Coordinates of C-alpha atoms in Angstrom, one line a residue:
Chain A
E28 CA 8.8 -17.1 0.3
P29 CA 7.4 -16.2 -2.8
E30 CA 8.5 -12.6 -3.5
V31 CA 7.2 -9.2 -5.8
T32 CA 9.6 -8.1 -7.7
Q33 CA 9.8 -4.6 -9.4
T34 CA 12.7 -3.4 -11.8
P35 CA 14.3 -0.8 -12.3
S36 CA 14.9 0.2 -8.9
H37 CA 15.9 3.5 -9.5
Q38 CA 14.7 5.3 -12.9
V39 CA 16.1 8.6 -13.9
T40 CA 14.1 10.3 -17.2
Q41 CA 13.8 13.6 -18.7
M42 CA 10.7 15.7 -18.4
G43 CA 8.3 14.8 -21.6
Q44 CA 9.9 10.7 -22.1
E45 CA 7.7 8.1 -21.5
V46 CA 9.1 5.3 -18.7
I47 CA 7.4 1.7 -18.3
L48 CA 8.1 0.6 -15.2
R49 CA 8.0 -3.4 -14.4
C50 CA 7.1 -5.9 -11.9
V51 CA 6.6 -9.4 -11.8
P52 CA 4.1 -10.5 -9.2
I53 CA 3.7 -13.3 -7.1
S54 CA 2.9 -16.4 -9.4
N55 CA -0.4 -17.7 -8.3
H56 CA -1.5 -13.9 -7.4
L57 CA -4.6 -12.9 -9.2
Y58 CA -5.1 -9.5 -8.2
F59 CA -2.3 -6.9 -9.4
Y60 CA -1.8 -3.2 -7.8
W61 CA 0.1 0.2 -8.7
Y62 CA 0.5 2.7 -5.7
R63 CA 2.7 5.8 -5.7
Q64 CA 4.1 7.4 -2.5
I65 CA 5.7 10.9 -3.2
L66 CA 8.7 12.1 -0.7
G67 CA 6.8 12.9 2.9
Q68 CA 3.4 11.8 1.7
K69 CA 0.9 8.9 2.3
V70 CA 0.7 6.3 -0.2
E71 CA -1.4 6.5 -2.8
F72 CA -3.5 3.9 -4.8
L73 CA -3.2 4.0 -8.5
V74 CA -5.4 1.3 -10.0
S75 CA -6.1 -2.6 -9.1
F76 CA -6.0 -5.1 -11.9
Y77 CA -7.9 -8.4 -12.4
N78 CA -8.5 -10.7 -15.0
N79 CA -6.6 -8.9 -17.6
E80 CA -8.3 -5.9 -17.0
I81 CA -8.8 -2.8 -14.8
S82 CA -11.3 -3.3 -11.8
E83 CA -10.3 -0.1 -10.1
K84 CA -8.4 3.3 -10.6
S85 CA -8.4 6.4 -8.7
E86 CA -8.3 9.8 -10.1
I87 CA -4.7 10.0 -10.5
F88 CA -4.7 7.3 -13.4
D89 CA -5.6 9.4 -15.6
D90 CA -4.7 9.2 -19.6
Q91 CA -1.2 9.6 -19.1
F92 CA -1.0 5.9 -17.1
S93 CA -1.5 2.3 -18.3
V94 CA -1.1 -0.8 -17.4
E95 CA -0.8 -4.1 -19.3
R96 CA 0.3 -7.7 -18.6
P97 CA 1.8 -8.6 -21.5
D98 CA 2.6 -11.9 -20.6
G99 CA 2.1 -14.7 -18.1
S100 CA 4.3 -13.0 -15.7
N101 CA 4.7 -9.5 -16.1
F102 CA 2.9 -6.7 -15.1
T103 CA 3.8 -3.0 -16.2
L104 CA 3.1 0.7 -15.4
K105 CA 3.5 2.7 -18.4
I106 CA 3.9 6.7 -17.8
R107 CA 3.9 8.8 -21.1
S108 CA 4.5 12.5 -21.4
T109 CA 6.8 12.1 -17.9
K110 CA 6.3 15.8 -15.5
L111 CA 8.6 16.7 -13.0
E112 CA 5.6 15.9 -10.2
D113 CA 5.6 11.9 -11.4
S114 CA 8.9 12.2 -9.4
A115 CA 8.0 9.4 -6.8
M116 CA 8.1 6.0 -5.4
Y117 CA 6.2 3.4 -7.6
F118 CA 5.0 0.0 -5.8
C119 CA 3.5 -2.8 -7.7
A120 CA 1.7 -5.3 -5.3
S121 CA -0.6 -8.5 -6.1
S122 CA -2.7 -10.8 -3.5
V123 CA -4.3 -13.8 -4.2
I124 CA -7.9 -13.0 -4.4
R125 CA -9.1 -9.3 -3.8
N126 CA -9.6 -10.2 0.4
Q127 CA -6.0 -11.1 1.2
P128 CA -3.3 -9.6 2.3
Q129 CA -1.0 -7.7 -0.4
H130 CA 2.4 -8.1 -1.2
F131 CA 4.6 -5.3 -2.1
G132 CA 7.4 -4.9 -4.1
D133 CA 10.4 -2.6 -2.9
G134 CA 9.7 -0.2 -5.5
T135 CA 11.0 1.6 -8.1
R136 CA 12.3 5.0 -7.3
L137 CA 11.0 7.6 -10.8
S138 CA 13.1 10.9 -11.0
I139 CA 12.2 13.1 -13.4
L140 CA 14.9 16.0 -14.7
Chain B
K92 CA -15.3 10.5 0.2
Q93 CA -13.1 8.2 2.4
E94 CA -10.5 9.6 4.6
V95 CA -8.2 8.1 7.1
T96 CA -6.3 9.5 10.0
Q97 CA -3.4 7.8 12.1
I98 CA -2.4 9.4 15.5
P99 CA 0.1 10.0 16.6
A100 CA 2.3 11.1 13.8
A101 CA 5.5 9.5 15.8
L102 CA 5.7 7.3 18.9
S103 CA 9.0 6.9 20.8
V104 CA 8.9 4.4 23.8
P105 CA 11.2 2.3 26.0
E106 CA 11.5 -1.4 24.8
G107 CA 9.3 -3.5 26.3
E108 CA 6.4 -1.4 26.6
N109 CA 2.9 -1.9 25.4
L110 CA 1.6 0.1 22.6
V111 CA -1.4 1.1 20.7
L112 CA -1.5 2.8 17.5
N113 CA -4.8 4.4 16.2
C114 CA -6.3 4.8 12.8
S115 CA -9.6 6.1 12.4
F116 CA -11.7 6.6 8.4
T117 CA -14.9 8.1 7.9
D118 CA -17.2 5.8 5.9
S119 CA -17.6 3.0 7.7
A120 CA -18.7 0.9 4.1
I121 CA -15.4 -0.9 4.4
Y122 CA -14.3 -4.4 2.7
N123 CA -11.5 -5.0 4.6
L124 CA -8.6 -2.9 6.4
Q125 CA -5.3 -3.9 6.6
W126 CA -2.2 -2.7 8.8
F127 CA 1.2 -2.5 7.4
R128 CA 4.7 -1.9 8.2
Q129 CA 7.3 0.4 6.0
D130 CA 11.2 0.3 6.6
P131 CA 13.1 2.8 5.6
G132 CA 13.8 2.6 1.5
K133 CA 11.4 -0.6 1.1
G134 CA 8.4 -1.9 0.2
L135 CA 5.0 -2.6 2.2
T136 CA 5.1 -5.1 4.4
S137 CA 1.5 -6.6 5.0
L138 CA 1.1 -7.0 8.8
L139 CA -2.7 -8.0 9.7
L140 CA -6.0 -7.8 7.3
I141 CA -9.6 -7.2 9.4
Q142 CA -12.2 -8.2 7.1
S143 CA -15.5 -5.9 7.1
S144 CA -17.1 -8.8 9.5
Q145 CA -14.6 -9.3 11.6
R146 CA -13.4 -7.4 14.9
E147 CA -9.9 -8.7 15.4
Q148 CA -7.0 -10.6 14.1
T149 CA -3.9 -11.7 15.7
S150 CA -0.2 -12.1 15.1
G151 CA 2.0 -12.8 17.4
R152 CA 2.7 -9.9 19.6
L153 CA 0.4 -7.7 17.2
N154 CA -3.4 -7.5 17.4
A155 CA -5.3 -5.4 15.0
S156 CA -9.3 -4.2 16.1
L157 CA -11.6 -2.9 14.2
D158 CA -14.7 -1.3 15.0
K159 CA -16.6 -0.1 11.6
S160 CA -19.6 1.5 13.1
S161 CA -17.5 4.3 14.6
G162 CA -14.5 4.2 11.9
R163 CA -11.7 3.2 13.9
S164 CA -9.3 0.4 14.5
T165 CA -6.0 0.4 16.3
L166 CA -2.8 -2.0 16.0
Y167 CA -1.2 -3.5 19.5
I168 CA 2.2 -4.3 19.6
A169 CA 3.2 -6.1 23.3
A170 CA 6.5 -6.1 24.8
S171 CA 7.9 -3.6 22.2
Q172 CA 11.4 -5.0 20.8
P173 CA 13.8 -2.1 18.7
G174 CA 13.1 -4.3 15.2
D175 CA 9.8 -3.0 15.5
S176 CA 11.0 0.7 15.2
A177 CA 9.2 1.2 11.4
T178 CA 6.5 3.3 9.9
Y179 CA 2.9 1.7 10.6
L180 CA 0.4 2.3 7.8
C181 CA -3.6 1.7 8.3
A182 CA -5.2 1.4 4.8
V183 CA -9.1 0.8 4.0
M184 CA -10.4 -0.8 0.5
N185 CA -13.9 0.4 0.4
R186 CA -16.5 -1.6 -1.6
D187 CA -15.5 -0.1 -4.9
D188 CA -12.2 -1.6 -4.7
K189 CA -9.9 1.6 -3.7
I190 CA -7.7 1.6 -1.1
I191 CA -6.8 4.8 0.8
F192 CA -3.8 4.9 3.0
G193 CA -2.9 6.7 6.4
K194 CA -0.4 9.2 6.7
G195 CA 1.7 6.8 9.1
T196 CA 2.9 6.7 12.7
R197 CA 6.9 6.2 12.6
L198 CA 7.3 4.4 15.6
H199 CA 10.8 4.5 17.0
I200 CA 11.7 1.5 19.8
L201 CA 14.6 3.0 22.5
P202 CA 16.5 0.4 23.0

């Protein structure tokens, strides 16, 4: 069965550095999402992406964050000037269309030192 | 502002029992509601998605219901098994495409 894959599985970065989290959605899916889950807390929606543009974003997704689909397969989340509170699991998801189940990757654990 | 609440926060039941997990949401203007399973250290696995126009969905031993007017959904698990042990998350997609998750119910099935 096709899967959403995320790399790396664990990223350790110094505070203030930039990180890029990578995702390969399922190939025939059109909607893409990023979520984060701070340890012990709820899964939080960050952004949805469709037709090469952001379709919706949460209050968390400020100027520090950006997303990109640089080619036909990858979907990336860039976090600039990382802060300690950015430490979390970041999940990528994709769906065929908006009203279909989302398929999640296993996540990238981001640790900011 | 949409809020999603799940009760109980944790549940332990003996193997073989039927059980119900609850989810409530404050704004009934939703697009859909989805139930997920999350295993430790893993991503989320979609179990059932209910469109706003639907009342229930079934998949194997799982049945999810939706009562939009009262802002409630339930996930019914029949004949529970130890492999069902996981955290179950409820998430609503608002009409503005934002997705709000509950904190989840940690389920432990006792062998």
